[in-house]
Coordinates of C-alpha atoms in Angstrom, one line a residue:
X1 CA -54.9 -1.6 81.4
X2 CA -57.4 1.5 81.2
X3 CA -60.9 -0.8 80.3
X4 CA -64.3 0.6 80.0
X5 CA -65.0 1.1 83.8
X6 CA -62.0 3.0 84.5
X7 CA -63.3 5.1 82.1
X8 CA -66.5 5.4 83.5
X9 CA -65.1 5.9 86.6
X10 CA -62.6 8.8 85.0
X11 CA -65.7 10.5 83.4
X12 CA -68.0 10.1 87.0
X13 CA -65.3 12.3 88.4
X14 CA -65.7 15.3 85.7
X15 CA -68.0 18.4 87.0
X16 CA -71.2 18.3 84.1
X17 CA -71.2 21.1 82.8
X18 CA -73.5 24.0 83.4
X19 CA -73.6 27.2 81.4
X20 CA -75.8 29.5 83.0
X21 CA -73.6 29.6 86.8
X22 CA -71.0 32.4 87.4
X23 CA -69.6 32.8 90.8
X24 CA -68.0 35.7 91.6
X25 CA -66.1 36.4 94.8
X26 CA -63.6 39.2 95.5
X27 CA -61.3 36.9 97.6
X28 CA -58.5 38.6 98.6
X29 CA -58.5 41.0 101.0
X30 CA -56.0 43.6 97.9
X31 CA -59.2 42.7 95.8
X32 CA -61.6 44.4 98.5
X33 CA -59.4 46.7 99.3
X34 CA -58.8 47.9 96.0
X35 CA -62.4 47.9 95.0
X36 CA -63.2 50.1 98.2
X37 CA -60.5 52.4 97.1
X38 CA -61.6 53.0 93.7
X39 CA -65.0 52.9 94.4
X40 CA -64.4 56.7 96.1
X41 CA -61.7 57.4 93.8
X42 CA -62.6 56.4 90.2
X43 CA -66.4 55.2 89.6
X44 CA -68.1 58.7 90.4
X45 CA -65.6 60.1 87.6
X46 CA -66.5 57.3 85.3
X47 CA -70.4 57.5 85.4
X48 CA -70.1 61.2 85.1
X49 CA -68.3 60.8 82.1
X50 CA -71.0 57.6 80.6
X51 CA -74.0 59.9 81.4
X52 CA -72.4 62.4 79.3
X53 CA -71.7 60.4 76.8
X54 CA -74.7 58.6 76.6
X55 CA -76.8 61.8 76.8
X56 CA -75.2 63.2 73.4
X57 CA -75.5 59.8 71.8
X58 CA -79.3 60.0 72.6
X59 CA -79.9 63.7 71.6
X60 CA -77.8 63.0 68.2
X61 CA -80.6 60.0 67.8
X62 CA -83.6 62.5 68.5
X63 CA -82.4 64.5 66.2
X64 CA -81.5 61.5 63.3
X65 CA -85.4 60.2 64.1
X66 CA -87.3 63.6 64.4
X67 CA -89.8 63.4 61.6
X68 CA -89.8 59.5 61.3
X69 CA -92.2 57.1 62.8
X70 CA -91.8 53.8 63.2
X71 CA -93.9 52.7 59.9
X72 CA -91.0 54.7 58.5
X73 CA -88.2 53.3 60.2
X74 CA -89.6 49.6 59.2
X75 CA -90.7 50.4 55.7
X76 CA -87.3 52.0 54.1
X77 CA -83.9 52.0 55.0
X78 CA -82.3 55.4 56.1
X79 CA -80.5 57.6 53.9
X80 CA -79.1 60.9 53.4
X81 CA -77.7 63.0 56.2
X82 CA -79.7 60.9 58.7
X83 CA -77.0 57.6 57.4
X84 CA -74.1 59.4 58.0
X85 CA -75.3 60.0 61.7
X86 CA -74.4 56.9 62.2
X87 CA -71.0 57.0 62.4
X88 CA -70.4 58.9 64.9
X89 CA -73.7 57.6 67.2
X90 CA -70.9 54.7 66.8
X91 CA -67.9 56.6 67.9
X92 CA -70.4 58.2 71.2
X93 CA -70.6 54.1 71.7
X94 CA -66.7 53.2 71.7
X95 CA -66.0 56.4 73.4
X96 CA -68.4 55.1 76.1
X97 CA -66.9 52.1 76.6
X98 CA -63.3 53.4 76.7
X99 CA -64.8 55.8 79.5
X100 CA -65.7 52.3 80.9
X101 CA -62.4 51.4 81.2
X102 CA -63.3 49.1 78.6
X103 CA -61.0 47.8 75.5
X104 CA -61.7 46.5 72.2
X105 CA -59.5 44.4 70.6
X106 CA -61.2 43.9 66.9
X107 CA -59.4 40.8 65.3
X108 CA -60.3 39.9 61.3
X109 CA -62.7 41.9 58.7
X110 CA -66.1 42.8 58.8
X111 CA -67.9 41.4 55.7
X112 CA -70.4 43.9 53.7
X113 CA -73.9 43.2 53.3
X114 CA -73.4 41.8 50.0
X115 CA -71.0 38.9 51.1
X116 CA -73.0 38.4 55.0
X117 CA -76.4 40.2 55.3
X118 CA -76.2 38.4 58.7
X119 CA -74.0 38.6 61.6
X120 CA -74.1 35.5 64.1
X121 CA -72.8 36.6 67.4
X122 CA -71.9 34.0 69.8
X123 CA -71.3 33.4 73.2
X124 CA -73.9 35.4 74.2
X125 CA -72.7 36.1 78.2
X126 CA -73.6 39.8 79.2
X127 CA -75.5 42.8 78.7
X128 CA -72.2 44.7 77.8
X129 CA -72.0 42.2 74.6
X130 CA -74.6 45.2 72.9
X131 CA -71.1 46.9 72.8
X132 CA -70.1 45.5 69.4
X133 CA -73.6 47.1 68.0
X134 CA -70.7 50.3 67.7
X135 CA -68.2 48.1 66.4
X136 CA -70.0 46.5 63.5
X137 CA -71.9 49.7 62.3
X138 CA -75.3 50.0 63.8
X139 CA -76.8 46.9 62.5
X140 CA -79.8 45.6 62.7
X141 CA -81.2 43.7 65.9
X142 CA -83.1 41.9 67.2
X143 CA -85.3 43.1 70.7
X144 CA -88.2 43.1 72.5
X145 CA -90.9 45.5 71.7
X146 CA -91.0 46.8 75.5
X147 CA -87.1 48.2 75.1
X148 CA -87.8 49.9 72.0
X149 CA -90.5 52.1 73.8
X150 CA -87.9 53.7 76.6
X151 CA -87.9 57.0 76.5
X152 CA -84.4 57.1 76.6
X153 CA -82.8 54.1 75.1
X154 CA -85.3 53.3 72.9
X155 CA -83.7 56.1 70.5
X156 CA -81.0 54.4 70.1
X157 CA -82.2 50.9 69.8
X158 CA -84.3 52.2 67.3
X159 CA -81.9 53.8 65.5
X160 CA -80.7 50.5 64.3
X161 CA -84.0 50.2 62.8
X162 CA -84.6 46.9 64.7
X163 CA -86.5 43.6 64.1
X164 CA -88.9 43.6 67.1
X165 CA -90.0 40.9 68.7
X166 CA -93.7 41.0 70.3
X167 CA -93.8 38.4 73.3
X168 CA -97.7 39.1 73.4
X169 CA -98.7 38.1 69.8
X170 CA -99.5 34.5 69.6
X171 CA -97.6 34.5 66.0
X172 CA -94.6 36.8 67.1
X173 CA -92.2 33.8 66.0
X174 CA -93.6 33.3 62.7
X175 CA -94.0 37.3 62.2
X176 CA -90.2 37.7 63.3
X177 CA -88.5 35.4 60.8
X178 CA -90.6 36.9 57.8
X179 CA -88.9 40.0 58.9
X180 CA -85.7 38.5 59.1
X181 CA -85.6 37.0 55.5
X182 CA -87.1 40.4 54.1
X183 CA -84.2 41.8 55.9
X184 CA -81.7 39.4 54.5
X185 CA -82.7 39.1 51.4
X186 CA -84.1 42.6 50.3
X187 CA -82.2 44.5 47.8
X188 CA -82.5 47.5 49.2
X189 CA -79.3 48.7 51.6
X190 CA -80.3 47.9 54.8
X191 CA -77.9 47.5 58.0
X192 CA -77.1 43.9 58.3
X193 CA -78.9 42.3 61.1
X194 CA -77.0 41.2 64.4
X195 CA -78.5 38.3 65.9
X196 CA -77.3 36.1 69.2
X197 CA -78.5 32.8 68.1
X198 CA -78.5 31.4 71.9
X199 CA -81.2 33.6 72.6
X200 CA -80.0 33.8 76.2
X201 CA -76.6 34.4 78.4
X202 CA -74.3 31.8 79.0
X203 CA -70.9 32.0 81.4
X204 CA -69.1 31.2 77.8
X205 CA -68.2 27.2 78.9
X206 CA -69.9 26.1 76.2
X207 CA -71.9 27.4 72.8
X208 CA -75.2 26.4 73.7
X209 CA -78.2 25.4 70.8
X210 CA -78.1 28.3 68.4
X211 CA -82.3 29.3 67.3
X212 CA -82.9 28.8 63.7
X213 CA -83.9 32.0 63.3
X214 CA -80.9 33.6 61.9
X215 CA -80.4 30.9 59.5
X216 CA -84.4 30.9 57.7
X217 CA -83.2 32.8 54.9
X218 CA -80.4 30.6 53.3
X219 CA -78.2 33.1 52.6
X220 CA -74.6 33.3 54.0
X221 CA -73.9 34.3 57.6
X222 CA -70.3 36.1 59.2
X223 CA -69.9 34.1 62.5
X224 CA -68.4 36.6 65.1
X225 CA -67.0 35.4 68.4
X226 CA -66.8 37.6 71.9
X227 CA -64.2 36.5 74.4
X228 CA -63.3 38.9 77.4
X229 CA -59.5 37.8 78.5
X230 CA -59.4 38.8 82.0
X231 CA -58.2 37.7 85.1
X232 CA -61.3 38.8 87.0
X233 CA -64.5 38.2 85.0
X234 CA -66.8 40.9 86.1
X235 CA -69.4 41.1 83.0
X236 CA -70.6 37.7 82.9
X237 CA -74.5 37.9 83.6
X238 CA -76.0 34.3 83.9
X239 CA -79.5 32.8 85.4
X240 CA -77.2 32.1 88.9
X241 CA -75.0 34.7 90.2
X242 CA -74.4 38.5 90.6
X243 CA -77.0 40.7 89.7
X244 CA -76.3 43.7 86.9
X245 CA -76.0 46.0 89.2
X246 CA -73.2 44.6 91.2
X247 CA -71.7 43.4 87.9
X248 CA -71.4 46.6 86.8
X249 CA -70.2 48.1 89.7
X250 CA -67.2 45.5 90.0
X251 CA -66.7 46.2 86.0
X252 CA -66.2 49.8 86.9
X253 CA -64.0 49.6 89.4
X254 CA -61.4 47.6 87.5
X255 CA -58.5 49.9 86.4
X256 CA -59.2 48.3 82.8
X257 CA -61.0 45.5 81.6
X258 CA -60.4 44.0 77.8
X259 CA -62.9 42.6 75.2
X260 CA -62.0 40.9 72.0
X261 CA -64.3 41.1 69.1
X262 CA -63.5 38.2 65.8
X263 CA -64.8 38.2 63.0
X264 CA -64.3 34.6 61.2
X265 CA -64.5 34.0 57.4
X266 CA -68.2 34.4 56.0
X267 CA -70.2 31.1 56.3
X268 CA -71.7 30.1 52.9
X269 CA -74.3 27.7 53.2
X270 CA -74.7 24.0 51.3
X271 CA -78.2 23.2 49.2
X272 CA -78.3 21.0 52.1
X273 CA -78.0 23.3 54.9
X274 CA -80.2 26.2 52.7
X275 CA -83.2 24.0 53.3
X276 CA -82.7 22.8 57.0
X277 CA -82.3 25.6 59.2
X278 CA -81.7 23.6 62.4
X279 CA -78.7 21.8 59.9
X280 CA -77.3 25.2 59.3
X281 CA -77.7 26.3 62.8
X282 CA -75.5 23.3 64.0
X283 CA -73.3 23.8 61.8
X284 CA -71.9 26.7 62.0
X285 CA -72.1 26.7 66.0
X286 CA -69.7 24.1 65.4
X287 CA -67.7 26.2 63.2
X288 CA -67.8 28.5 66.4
X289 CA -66.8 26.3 68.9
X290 CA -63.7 25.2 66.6
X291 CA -62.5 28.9 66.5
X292 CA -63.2 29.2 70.5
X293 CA -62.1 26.3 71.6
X294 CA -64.9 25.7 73.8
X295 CA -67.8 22.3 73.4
X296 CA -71.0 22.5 72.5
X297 CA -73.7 21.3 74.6
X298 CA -77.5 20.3 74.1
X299 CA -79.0 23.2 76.6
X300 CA -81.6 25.8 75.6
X301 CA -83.5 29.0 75.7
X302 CA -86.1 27.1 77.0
X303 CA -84.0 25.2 80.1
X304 CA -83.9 29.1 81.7
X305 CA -87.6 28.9 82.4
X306 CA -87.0 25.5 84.7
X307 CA -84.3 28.0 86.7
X308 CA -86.7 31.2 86.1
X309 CA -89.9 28.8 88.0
X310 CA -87.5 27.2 90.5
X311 CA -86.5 31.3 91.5
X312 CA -90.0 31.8 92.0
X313 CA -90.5 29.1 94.1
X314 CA -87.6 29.1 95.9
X315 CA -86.5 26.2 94.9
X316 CA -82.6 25.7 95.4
X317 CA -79.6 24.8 93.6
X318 CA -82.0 25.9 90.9
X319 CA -79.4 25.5 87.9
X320 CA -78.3 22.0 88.9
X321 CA -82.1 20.9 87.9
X322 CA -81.4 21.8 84.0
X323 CA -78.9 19.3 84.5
X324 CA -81.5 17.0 86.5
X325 CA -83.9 17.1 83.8
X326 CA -81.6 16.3 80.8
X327 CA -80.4 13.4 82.3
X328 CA -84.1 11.9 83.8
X329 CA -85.0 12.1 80.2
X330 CA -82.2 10.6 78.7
X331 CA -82.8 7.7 81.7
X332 CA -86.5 7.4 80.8
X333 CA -87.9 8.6 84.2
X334 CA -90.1 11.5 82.4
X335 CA -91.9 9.8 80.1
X336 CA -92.4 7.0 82.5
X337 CA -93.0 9.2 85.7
X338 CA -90.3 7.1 87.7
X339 CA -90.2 9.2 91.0
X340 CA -94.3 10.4 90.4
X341 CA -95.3 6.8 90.6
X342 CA -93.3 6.3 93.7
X343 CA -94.9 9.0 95.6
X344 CA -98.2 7.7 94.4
X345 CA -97.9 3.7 95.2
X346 CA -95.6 4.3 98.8
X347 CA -96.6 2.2 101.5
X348 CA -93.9 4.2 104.1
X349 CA -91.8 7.0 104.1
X350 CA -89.0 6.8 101.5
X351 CA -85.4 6.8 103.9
X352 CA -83.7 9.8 104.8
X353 CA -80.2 9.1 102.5
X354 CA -79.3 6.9 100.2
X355 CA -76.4 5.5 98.0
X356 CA -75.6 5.0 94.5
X357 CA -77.4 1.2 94.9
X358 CA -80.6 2.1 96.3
X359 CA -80.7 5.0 94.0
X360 CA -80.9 3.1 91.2
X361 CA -82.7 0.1 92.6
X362 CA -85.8 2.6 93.6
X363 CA -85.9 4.4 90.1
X364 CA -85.1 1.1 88.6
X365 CA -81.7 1.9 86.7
X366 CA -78.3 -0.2 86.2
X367 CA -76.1 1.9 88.9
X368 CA -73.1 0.5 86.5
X369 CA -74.8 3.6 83.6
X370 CA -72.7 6.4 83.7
X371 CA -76.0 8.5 83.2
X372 CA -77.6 6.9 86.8
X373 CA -74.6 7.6 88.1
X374 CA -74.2 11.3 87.0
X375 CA -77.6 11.6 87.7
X376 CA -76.5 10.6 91.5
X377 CA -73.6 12.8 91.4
X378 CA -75.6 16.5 90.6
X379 CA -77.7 15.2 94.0
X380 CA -74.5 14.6 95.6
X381 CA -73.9 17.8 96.5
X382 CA -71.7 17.4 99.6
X383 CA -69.9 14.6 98.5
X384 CA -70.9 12.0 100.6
X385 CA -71.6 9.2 98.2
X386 CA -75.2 9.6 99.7
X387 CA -77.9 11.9 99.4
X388 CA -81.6 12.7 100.6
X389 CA -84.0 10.8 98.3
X390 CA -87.4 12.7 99.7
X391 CA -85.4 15.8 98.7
X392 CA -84.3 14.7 95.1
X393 CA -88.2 13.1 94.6
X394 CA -89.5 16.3 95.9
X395 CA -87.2 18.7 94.0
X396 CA -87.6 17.1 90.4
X397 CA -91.6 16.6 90.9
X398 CA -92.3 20.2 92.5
X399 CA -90.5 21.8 89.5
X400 CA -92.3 20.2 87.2
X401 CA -95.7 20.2 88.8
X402 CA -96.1 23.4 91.4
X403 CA -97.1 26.7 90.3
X404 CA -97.4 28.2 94.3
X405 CA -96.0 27.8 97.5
X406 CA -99.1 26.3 98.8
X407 CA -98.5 23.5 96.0
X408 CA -95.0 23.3 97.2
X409 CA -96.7 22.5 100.9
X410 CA -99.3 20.2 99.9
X411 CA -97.1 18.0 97.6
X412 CA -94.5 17.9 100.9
X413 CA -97.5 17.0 102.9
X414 CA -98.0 14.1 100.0
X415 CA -94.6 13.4 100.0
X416 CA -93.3 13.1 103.6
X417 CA -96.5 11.6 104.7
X418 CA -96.5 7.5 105.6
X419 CA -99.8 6.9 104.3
X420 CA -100.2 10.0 102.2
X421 CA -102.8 11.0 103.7
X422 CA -101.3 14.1 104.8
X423 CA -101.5 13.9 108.6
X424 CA -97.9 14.5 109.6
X425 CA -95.8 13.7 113.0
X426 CA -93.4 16.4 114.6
X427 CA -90.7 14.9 112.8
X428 CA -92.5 14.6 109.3
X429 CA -93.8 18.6 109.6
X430 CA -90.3 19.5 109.8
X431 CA -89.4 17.8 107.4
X432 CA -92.5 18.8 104.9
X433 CA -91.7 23.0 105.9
X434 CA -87.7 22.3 105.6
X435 CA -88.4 20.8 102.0
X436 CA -91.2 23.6 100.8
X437 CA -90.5 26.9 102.9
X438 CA -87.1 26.6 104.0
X439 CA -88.7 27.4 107.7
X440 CA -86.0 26.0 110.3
X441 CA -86.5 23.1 112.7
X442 CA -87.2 25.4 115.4
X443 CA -90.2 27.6 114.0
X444 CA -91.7 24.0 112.8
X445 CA -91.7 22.7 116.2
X446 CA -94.0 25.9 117.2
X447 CA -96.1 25.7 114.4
X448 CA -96.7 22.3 115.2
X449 CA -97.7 23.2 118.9
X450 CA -100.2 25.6 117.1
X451 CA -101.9 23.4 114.3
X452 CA -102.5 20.7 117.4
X453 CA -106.3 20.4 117.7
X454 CA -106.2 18.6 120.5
X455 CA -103.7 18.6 124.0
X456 CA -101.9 15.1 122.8
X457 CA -102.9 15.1 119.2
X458 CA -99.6 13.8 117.9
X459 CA -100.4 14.9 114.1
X460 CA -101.4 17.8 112.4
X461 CA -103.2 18.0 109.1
X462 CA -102.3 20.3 105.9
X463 CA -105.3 22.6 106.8
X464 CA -104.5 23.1 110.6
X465 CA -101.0 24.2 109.2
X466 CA -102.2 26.6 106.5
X467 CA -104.4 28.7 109.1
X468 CA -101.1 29.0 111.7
X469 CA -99.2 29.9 108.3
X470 CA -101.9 32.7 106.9
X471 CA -101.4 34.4 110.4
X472 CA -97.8 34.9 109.9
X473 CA -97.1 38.5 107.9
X474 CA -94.2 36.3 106.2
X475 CA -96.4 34.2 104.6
X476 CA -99.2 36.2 103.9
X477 CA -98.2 36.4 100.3
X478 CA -99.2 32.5 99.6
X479 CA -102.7 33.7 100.6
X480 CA -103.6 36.6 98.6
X481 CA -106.0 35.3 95.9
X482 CA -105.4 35.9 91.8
X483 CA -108.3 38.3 91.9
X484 CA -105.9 40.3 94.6
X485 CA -102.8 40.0 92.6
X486 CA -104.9 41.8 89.3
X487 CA -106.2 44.2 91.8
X488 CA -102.7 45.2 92.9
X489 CA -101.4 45.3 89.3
X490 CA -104.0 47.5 87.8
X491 CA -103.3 49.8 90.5

């Protein structure tokens, strides 16, 4: 009989779930050899033709803008000859694409403004999604202020007559949904306005929390979904994996690579949904999901910036602590500062690796909650059915807590140290420079030699180590003081 804890069990074995990881590997040795191939063969011929392409495209904007400023392009909607440019800045787009090696495969009916002033465009997964700006018509987006002042693709982001977004004003936010509902409901004959509601890229697993943005003005909304059917995914651009570059390159050099574009029946709000625009949101991202077959799942704009500051400091397996966090708060050990307490009231050095049991009986949690033991499972990342607890307190504190590499050190000191005093052993160091600088047992063994005061000292505190570390040129950078970083900047 299948009872509750076979279920538990069933569900411990399931990857979570995490949207913003793509690998990408060209396995296969016909793969490499293929890609070399065309690499010589094809890519030079397709960029040539891109530039080309892209270079009439921006000259045809020029000449659609000369005489407007932006005041201009914001206050009215275009008209006259300067409209019917349009069209064919949109036909330069598709022809761009195609010269890509690129297909679009359009499926259902574009609404007019009148029945959708809004498109919602979901999954968000790549910068090649902008594609479907020549598809729909040039409508509206939405962008950051800094793209709209390139010199060279600014033209024809600002040909769309775009809602910017300012990151520097304090009331961008506010500023950019007034825009938005002027937009939406003006009754002038603006473009529609385009807007990816996830406010980020995901690898398409899942349709994460839409922004309410696109849903402030209560008026109806055409859901469009982008899927890309092919057997080697080379456009997906997350928080972990290939870079654009590489990603385009690989895209390139596919003989052809396919995109489907759907456009689903308009979405006409409830009274309901009309005053709640996180209700409306929801809603139709589940109307989304339905038509993608895909789930939806709780992760947000705002879970990048834990993998954006884990980057920065190094931090590993830096998408696996999104997953970390959402399940320490649904456990309670944020708001009660579990594993911050336990560094704090230590009377010894926490063991090396633990399992499931002492897991839970340190953070004080039922090991039998499927949560704990998911929790468990993310750390797990070898499969052993144990893992480093000095690691996983040091990994989920430093996130949330470090701004520098020299905090990363200092809290290891904290961390690996006995009495927490941070005077540390041999052993200890290496531990502490494993956890914060990656440095190899090897090189901590010297530096240990070096931070030694004394002949048979047999510890070392966190100052002795940070003057061996500032006379090493690869760790210079943790020394150079705020006032140097302006100086370098404003240079």
């Amino acid at each position: 009989m299948y009872d509750q804890k076979d279920e538990e069990k069933a569900s411990f074995g399931v990857d979570i779930l995490n949207p913003f990881v793509h690998r990408l590997e060209l396995d296969t040795t016909y793969d490499k050899l293929k890609t070399a191939f065309l690499t010589v063969a094809l890519l030079p011929f397709r960029l040539a033709a891109i530039t080309a392409l892209v270079i009439m495209a921006w000259l045809l904007a020029c000449l659609g803008l000369h005489g407007l400023s932006e005041d201009d392009l914001r206050r009215a909607p275009l008209q006259g000859w300067r409209r019917k440019v349009v069209p064919w800045l949109c036909f330069l787009g598709r022809l761009t694409y195609q010269a890509g090696g690129m297909k679009i495969v359009v499926r259902g009916k574009q609404a007019s403004r009148a029945e959708a002033p809004i498109l919602v465009v979901a999954p968000h997964s790549t910068f090649i999604d902008g594609g479907i700006v020549y598809v729909t018509g040039f409508p509206s987006i939405i962008v950051r202020r800094e793209s709209g002042l390139n010199p060279f693709i600014g033209k024809l982001i600002n040909y769309t007559q775009p809602v910017y977004v300012w990151r520097d004003d304090p009331n961008s936010r506010q500023n950019t949904i007034k825009e938005i509902i002027d937009r939406a409901t003006s009754k002038e004959d603006w473009p529609q306005v385009m807007i990816f509601p996830e406010g980020t890229c995901t690898n398409r697993s899942c349709l994460i929390t839409f922004k309410s943005g696109a849903f402030y003005p209560g008026v109806p909304v055409q859901p469009v979904c982008i899927r890309y059917p092919n057997k080697l995914d080379t456009v997906t651009w997350t928080w972990e994996g290939p870079g654009a570059l590489k990603l385009l390159w690989l895209t390139l050099t596919q003989l052809n690579s396919s995109c489907e574009i759907e456009f689903l029946p308009v979405y006409k709000p409830s009274e309901a949904e009309k005053t709640d625009p996180k209700l409306y949101a929801n809603n139709v991202r589940r109307f989304m999901a339905e038509a993608l077959q895909i789930p939806v799942s709780d992760y947000t704009y705002d879970d990048c910036r834990i993998i954006t500051k884990a980057h920065q400091l190094h931090i590993p397996y830096a998408s696996s602590l999104v997953e970390a966090q959402k399940l320490r708060y649904k456990l309670g050990l944020i708001k009660a500062k579990t594993e911050e307490e336990l560094v704090q009231n230590k009377t010894e050095r926490f063991s090396t690796e633990v399992d499931l049991n002492e897991f839970a009986r340190l953070l004080r949690l039922d090991d039998k909650d499927l949560t704990t033991q998911q929790l468990f499972k993310i750390n797990d990342r070898h499969g052993t059915g144990k893992i480093d607890f000095e690691e996983y307190i040091f990994t989920v504190v430093a996130v949330a807590t470090a701004n520098s590499e020299q905090d990363l050190l200092n809290f290891a000191f904290e961390l690996c140290s006995p009495s927490g005093m941070k005077y540390l052993n041999i052993l200890e160091l290496e531990k502490a420079l494993k956890l914060s600088l990656h440095i190899s047992l090897e090189d901590s063994e010297r530096i240990f030699l070096q931070a030694k005061r004394e002949e048979n000292a047999d510890r070392v505190s966190l100052d002795d180590v940070l003057v061996v570390l500032s006379s090493r040129t690869e760790f210079s950078h943790m020394f150079v003081s705020n006032t140097d970083l302006k100086r370098k900047k404003s240079i």
